[in-house]
């Protein structure tokens, strides 16, 4: 018979969300930097 799981605290949920968001923002910043460098190289040529 299924039993409901215990409730997680808000702080635990928020820390997990923040780590996920931080990973995503790091990746986005890397991509933006790469695109900027490529565009600068194209403009220079």
PDB file of C-alpha atoms in Angstrom:
ATOM      1  CA  UNK A   1       0.000   0.000   0.000  1.00  0.00           C
ATOM      2  CA  UNK A   2       1.470   3.403  -0.933  1.00  0.00           C
ATOM      3  CA  UNK A   3       2.470   5.688   1.895  1.00  0.00           C
ATOM      4  CA  UNK A   4       3.009   9.447   1.523  1.00  0.00           C
ATOM      5  CA  UNK A   5       6.622  10.559   1.831  1.00  0.00           C
ATOM      6  CA  UNK A   6       7.839  12.857   4.569  1.00  0.00           C
ATOM      7  CA  UNK A   7       7.748  16.552   3.842  1.00  0.00           C
ATOM      8  CA  UNK A   8      11.053  18.232   2.976  1.00  0.00           C
ATOM      9  CA  UNK A   9      11.979  21.509   4.564  1.00  0.00           C
ATOM     10  CA  UNK A  10      11.918  24.751   2.594  1.00  0.00           C
ATOM     11  CA  UNK A  11      15.610  25.353   3.159  1.00  0.00           C
ATOM     12  CA  UNK A  12      16.546  21.972   1.736  1.00  0.00           C
ATOM     13  CA  UNK A  13      14.332  22.559  -1.306  1.00  0.00           C
ATOM     14  CA  UNK A  14      15.783  26.030  -1.818  1.00  0.00           C
ATOM     15  CA  UNK A  15      19.394  24.838  -1.597  1.00  0.00           C
ATOM     16  CA  UNK A  16      18.731  22.153  -4.189  1.00  0.00           C
ATOM     17  CA  UNK A  17      17.032  24.659  -6.486  1.00  0.00           C
ATOM     18  CA  UNK A  18      19.888  27.122  -6.072  1.00  0.00           C
ATOM     19  CA  UNK A  19      22.564  24.567  -6.921  1.00  0.00           C
ATOM     20  CA  UNK A  20      20.641  23.634 -10.059  1.00  0.00           C
ATOM     21  CA  UNK A  21      20.192  27.289 -11.016  1.00  0.00           C
ATOM     22  CA  UNK A  22      23.869  28.067 -10.376  1.00  0.00           C
ATOM     23  CA  UNK A  23      24.941  25.227 -12.662  1.00  0.00           C
ATOM     24  CA  UNK A  24      22.648  26.549 -15.382  1.00  0.00           C
ATOM     25  CA  UNK A  25      23.889  30.135 -15.042  1.00  0.00           C
ATOM     26  CA  UNK A  26      27.528  28.977 -15.224  1.00  0.00           C
ATOM     27  CA  UNK A  27      26.803  27.149 -18.468  1.00  0.00           C
ATOM     28  CA  UNK A  28      24.962  30.152 -19.894  1.00  0.00           C
ATOM     29  CA  UNK A  29      27.851  32.464 -19.006  1.00  0.00           C
ATOM     30  CA  UNK A  30      30.330  30.131 -20.715  1.00  0.00           C
ATOM     31  CA  UNK A  31      28.212  30.036 -23.870  1.00  0.00           C
ATOM     32  CA  UNK A  32      27.768  33.814 -23.890  1.00  0.00           C
ATOM     33  CA  UNK A  33      31.520  34.285 -23.516  1.00  0.00           C
ATOM     34  CA  UNK A  34      32.189  31.879 -26.368  1.00  0.00           C
ATOM     35  CA  UNK A  35      29.696  33.632 -28.641  1.00  0.00           C
ATOM     36  CA  UNK A  36      31.159  37.033 -27.768  1.00  0.00           C
ATOM     37  CA  UNK A  37      34.677  35.886 -28.604  1.00  0.00           C
ATOM     38  CA  UNK A  38      33.523  34.386 -31.903  1.00  0.00           C
ATOM     39  CA  UNK A  39      31.682  37.572 -32.838  1.00  0.00           C
ATOM     40  CA  UNK A  40      34.733  39.686 -31.991  1.00  0.00           C
ATOM     41  CA  UNK A  41      36.892  37.475 -34.204  1.00  0.00           C
ATOM     42  CA  UNK A  42      34.403  37.808 -37.061  1.00  0.00           C
ATOM     43  CA  UNK A  43      34.316  41.597 -36.703  1.00  0.00           C
ATOM     44  CA  UNK A  44      38.125  41.871 -36.660  1.00  0.00           C
ATOM     45  CA  UNK A  45      38.478  39.865 -39.902  1.00  0.00           C
TER      46      UNK A  45
END
